[in-house]
mmCIF file of C-alpha atoms and ligand atoms in Angstrom:
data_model
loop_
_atom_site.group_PDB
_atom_site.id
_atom_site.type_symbol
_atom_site.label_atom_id
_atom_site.label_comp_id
_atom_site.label_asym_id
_atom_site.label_seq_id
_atom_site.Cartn_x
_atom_site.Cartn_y
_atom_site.Cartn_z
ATOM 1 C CA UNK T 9 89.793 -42.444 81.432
ATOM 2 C CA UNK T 10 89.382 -42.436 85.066
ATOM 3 C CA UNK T 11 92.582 -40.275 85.258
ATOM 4 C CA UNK T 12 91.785 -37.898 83.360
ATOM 5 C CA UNK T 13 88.122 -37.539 84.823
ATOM 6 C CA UNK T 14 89.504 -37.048 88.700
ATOM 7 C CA UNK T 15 90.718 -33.631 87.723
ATOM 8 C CA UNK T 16 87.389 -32.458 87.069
ATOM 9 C CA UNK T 17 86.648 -33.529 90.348
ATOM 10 C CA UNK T 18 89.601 -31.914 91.906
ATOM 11 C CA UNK T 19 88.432 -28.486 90.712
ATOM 12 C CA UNK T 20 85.853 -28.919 93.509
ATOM 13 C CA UNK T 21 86.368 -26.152 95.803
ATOM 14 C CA UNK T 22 86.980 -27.178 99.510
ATOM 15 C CA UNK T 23 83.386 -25.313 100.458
ATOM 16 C CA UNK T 24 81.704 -27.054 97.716
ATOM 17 C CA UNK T 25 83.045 -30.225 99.253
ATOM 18 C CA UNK T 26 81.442 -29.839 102.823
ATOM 19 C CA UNK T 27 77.928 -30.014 101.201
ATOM 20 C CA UNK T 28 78.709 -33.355 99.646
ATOM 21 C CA UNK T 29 80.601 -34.790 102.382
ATOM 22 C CA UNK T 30 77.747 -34.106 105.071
ATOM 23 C CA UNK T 31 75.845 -36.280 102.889
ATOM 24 C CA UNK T 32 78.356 -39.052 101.845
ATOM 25 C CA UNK T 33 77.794 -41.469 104.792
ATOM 26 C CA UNK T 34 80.639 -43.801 105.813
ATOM 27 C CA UNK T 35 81.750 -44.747 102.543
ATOM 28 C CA UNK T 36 85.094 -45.605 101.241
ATOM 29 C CA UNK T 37 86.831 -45.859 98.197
ATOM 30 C CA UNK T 38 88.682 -48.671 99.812
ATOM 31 C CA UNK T 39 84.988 -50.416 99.292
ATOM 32 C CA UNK T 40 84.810 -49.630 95.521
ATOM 33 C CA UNK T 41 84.175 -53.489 93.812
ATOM 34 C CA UNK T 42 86.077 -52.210 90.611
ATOM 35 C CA UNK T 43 89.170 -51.195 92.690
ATOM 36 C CA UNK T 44 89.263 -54.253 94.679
ATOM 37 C CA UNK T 45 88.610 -55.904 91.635
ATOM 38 C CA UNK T 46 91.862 -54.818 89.950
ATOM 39 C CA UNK T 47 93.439 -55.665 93.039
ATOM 40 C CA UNK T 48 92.568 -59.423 93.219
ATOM 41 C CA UNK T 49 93.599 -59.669 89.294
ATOM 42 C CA UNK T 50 97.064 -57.929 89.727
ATOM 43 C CA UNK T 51 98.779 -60.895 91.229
ATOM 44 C CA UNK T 52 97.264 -63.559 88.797
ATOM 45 C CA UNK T 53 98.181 -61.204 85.918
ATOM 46 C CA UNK T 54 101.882 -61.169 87.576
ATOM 47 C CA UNK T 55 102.417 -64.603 87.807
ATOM 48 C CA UNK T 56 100.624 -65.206 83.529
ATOM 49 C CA UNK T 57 103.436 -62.929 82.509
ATOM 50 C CA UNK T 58 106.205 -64.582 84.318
ATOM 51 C CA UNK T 59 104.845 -68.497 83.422
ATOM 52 C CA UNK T 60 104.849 -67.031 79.685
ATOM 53 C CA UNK T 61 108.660 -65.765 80.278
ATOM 54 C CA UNK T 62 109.035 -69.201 81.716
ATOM 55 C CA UNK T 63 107.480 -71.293 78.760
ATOM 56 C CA UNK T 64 109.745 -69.215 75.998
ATOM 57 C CA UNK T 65 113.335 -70.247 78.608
ATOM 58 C CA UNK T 66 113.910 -66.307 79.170
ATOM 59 C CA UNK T 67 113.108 -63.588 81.759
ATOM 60 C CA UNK T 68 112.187 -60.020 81.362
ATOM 61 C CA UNK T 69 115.525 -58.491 81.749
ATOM 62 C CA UNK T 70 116.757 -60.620 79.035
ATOM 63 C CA UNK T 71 113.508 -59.677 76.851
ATOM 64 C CA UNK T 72 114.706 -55.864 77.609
ATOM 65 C CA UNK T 73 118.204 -56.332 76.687
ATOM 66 C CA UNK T 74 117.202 -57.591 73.232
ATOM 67 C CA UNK T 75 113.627 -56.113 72.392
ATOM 68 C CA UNK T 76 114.122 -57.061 68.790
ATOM 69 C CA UNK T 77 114.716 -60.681 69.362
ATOM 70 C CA UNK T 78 111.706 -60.962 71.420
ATOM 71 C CA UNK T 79 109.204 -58.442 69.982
ATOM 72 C CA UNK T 80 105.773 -59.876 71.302
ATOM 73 C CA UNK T 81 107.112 -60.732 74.883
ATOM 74 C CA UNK T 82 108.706 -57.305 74.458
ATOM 75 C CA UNK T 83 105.315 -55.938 74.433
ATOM 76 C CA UNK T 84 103.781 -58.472 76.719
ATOM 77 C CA UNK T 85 105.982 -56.892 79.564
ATOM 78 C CA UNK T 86 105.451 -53.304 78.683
ATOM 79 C CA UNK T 87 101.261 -53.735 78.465
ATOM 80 C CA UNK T 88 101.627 -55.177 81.922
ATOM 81 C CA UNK T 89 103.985 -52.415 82.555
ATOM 82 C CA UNK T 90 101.335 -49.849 81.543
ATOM 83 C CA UNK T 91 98.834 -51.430 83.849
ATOM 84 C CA UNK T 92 101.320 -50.882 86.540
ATOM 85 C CA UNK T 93 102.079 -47.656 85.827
ATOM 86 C CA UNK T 94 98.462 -46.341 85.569
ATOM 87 C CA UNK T 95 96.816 -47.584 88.882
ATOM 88 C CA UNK T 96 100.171 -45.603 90.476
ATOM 89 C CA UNK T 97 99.106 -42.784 88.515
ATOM 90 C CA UNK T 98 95.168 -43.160 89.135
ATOM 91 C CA UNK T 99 96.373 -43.167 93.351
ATOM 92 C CA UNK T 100 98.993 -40.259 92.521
ATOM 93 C CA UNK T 101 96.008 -37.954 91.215
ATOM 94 C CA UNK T 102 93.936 -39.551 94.013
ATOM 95 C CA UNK T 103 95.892 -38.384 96.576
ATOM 96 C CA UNK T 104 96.598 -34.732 95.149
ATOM 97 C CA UNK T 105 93.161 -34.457 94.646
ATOM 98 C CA UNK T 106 92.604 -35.424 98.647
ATOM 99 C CA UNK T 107 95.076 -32.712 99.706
ATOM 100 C CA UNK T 108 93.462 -30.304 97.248
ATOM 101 C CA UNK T 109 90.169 -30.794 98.723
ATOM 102 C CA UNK T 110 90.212 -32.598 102.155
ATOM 103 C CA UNK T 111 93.469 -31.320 103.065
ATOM 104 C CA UNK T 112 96.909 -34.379 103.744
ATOM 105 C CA UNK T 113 95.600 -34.157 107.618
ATOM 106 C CA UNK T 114 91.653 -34.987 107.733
ATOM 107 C CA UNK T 115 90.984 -38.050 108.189
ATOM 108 C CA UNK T 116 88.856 -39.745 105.545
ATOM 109 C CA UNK T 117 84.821 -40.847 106.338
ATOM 110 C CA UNK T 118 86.253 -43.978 107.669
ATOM 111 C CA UNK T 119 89.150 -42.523 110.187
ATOM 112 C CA UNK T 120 91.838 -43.262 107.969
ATOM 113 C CA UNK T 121 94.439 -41.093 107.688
ATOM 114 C CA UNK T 122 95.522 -39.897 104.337
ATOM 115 C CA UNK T 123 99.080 -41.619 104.644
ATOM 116 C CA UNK T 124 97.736 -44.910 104.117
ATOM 117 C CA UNK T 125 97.413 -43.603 100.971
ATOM 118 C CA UNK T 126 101.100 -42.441 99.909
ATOM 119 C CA UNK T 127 102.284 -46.012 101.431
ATOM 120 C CA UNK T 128 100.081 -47.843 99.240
ATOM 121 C CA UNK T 129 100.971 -45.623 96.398
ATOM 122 C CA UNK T 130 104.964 -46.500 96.746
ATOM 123 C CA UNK T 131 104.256 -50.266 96.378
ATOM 124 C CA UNK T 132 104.169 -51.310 92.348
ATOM 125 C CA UNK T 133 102.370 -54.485 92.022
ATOM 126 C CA UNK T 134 105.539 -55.368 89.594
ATOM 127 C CA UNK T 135 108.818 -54.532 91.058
ATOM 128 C CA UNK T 136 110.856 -56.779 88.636
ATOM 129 C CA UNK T 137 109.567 -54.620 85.488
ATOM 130 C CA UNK T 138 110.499 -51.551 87.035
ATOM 131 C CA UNK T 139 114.265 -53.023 88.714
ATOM 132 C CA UNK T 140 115.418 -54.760 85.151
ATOM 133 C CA UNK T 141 115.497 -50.443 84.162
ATOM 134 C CA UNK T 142 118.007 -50.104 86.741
ATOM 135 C CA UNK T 143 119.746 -53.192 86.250
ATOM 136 C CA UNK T 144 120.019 -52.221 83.151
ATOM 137 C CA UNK T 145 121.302 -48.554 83.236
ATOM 138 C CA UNK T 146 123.867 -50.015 86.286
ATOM 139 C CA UNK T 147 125.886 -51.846 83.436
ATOM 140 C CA UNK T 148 125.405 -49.027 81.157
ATOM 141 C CA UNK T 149 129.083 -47.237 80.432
ATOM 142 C CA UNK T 150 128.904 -43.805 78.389
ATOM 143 C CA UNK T 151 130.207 -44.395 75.108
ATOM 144 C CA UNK T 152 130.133 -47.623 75.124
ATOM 145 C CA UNK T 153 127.772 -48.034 72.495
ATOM 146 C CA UNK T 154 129.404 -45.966 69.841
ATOM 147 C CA UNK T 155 132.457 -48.209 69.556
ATOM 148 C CA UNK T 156 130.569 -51.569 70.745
ATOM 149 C CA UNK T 157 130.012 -54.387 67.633
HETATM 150 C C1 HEM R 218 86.521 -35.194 97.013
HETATM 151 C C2 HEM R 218 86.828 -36.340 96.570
HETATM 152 C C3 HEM R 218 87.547 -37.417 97.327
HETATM 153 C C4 HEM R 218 88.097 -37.419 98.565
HETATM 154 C C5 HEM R 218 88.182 -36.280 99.554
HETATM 155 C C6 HEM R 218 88.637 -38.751 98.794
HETATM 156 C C7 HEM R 218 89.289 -39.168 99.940
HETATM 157 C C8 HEM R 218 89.805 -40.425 100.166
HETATM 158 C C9 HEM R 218 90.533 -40.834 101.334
HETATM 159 C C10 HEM R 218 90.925 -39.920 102.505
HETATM 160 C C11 HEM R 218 90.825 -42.145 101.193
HETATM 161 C C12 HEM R 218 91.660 -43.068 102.161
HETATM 162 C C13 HEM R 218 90.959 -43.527 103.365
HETATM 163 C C14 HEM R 218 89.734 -44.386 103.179
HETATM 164 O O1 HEM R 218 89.610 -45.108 102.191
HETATM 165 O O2 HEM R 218 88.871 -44.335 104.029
HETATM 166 C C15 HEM R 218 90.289 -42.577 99.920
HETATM 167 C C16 HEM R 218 90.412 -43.844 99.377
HETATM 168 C C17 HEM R 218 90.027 -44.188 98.109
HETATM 169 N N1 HEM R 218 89.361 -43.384 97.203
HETATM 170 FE FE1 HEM R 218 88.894 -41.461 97.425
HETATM 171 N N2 HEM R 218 88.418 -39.510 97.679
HETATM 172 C C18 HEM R 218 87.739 -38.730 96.773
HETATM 173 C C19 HEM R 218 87.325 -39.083 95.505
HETATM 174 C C20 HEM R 218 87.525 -40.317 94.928
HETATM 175 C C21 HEM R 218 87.147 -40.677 93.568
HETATM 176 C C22 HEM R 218 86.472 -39.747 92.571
HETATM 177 C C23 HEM R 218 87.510 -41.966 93.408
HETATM 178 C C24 HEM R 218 87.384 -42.881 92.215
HETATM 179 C C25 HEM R 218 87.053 -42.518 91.024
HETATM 180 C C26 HEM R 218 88.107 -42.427 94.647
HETATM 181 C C27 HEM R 218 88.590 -43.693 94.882
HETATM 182 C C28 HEM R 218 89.196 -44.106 96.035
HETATM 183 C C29 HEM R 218 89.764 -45.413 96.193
HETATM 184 C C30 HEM R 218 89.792 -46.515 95.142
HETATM 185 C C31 HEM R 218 90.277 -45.473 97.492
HETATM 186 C C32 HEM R 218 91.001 -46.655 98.141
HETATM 187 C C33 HEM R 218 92.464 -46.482 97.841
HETATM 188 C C34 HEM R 218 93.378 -47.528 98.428
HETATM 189 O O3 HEM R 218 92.933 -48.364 99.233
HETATM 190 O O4 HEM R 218 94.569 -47.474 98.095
HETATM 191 N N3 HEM R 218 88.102 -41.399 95.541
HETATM 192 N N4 HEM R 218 89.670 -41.511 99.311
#
């Protein structure tokens, strides 16, 4: 939902901007209790998946190469997955909606430059989930599934 409600936001004009920044303080996003919030949980959330992998004597990569053999955990990895993928999204649109407005070189209410921003945004809080895609597509051989048993 949030997604999808920054890009009203981001139709802000740049002059429309200055009036609300003038009156926006010191303030940071960085200070937002829901954000840090999600933060704190990612790890714990990380490590429930991977004790649940643990308890059933597999790992996600295995769980990807057979889906159908292990439907829920399947899913399990994919919801956490989502969760992943959205946050990187929500800081994508954050940060186009920054350089739409603010501009990639102005330094935020709190001095911060903008390209703490796009560092944070390159760091998935799962890098397993995403690296057992290209482990996967490294073994993959064209063809080989149209004459494999
Ligand atoms: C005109 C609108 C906005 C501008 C210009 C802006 C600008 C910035 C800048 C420059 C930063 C990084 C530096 C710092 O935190 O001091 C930041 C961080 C942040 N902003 Fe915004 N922002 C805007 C709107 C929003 C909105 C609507 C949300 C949430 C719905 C939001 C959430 C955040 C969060 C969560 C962070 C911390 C990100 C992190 O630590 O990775 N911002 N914002």
């Amino acid at each position: 939902m949030m997604i999808a409600q920054l890009r009203l936001i981001e139709m802000m004009s740049p002059h429309s901007y200055i009036a609300v920044r003038k009156v926006l303080g010191a303030g940071s996003g960085q200070e937002s209790p829901g954000f840090n919030g999600l933060l704190r949980v990612a790890p714990d959330l990380g490590a429930a998946m991977q004790g649940v992998l643990k308890r059933a004597g597999t790992d996600a990569l295995t769980v990807h190469r057979e889906p159908t053999k292990y439907p829920l955990l399947y899913q399990l990895t994919e919801c956490v997955l989502d969760f992943d993928e959205l946050f990187q999204t929500f800081r994508y649109q954050h940060i186009m909606l920054v350089k739409r407005i603010i501009g990639a070189g102005t330094p935020s209410l709190k001095g911060k430059p903008t390209e703490l921003l796009e560092r944070s945004m390159r760091t998935p809080f799962y890098p397993d989930l995403w690296e057992v895609r290209e482990t996967m597509f490294a073994d993959f051989v064209r063809g080989e599934s149209l004459t494999k048993k």
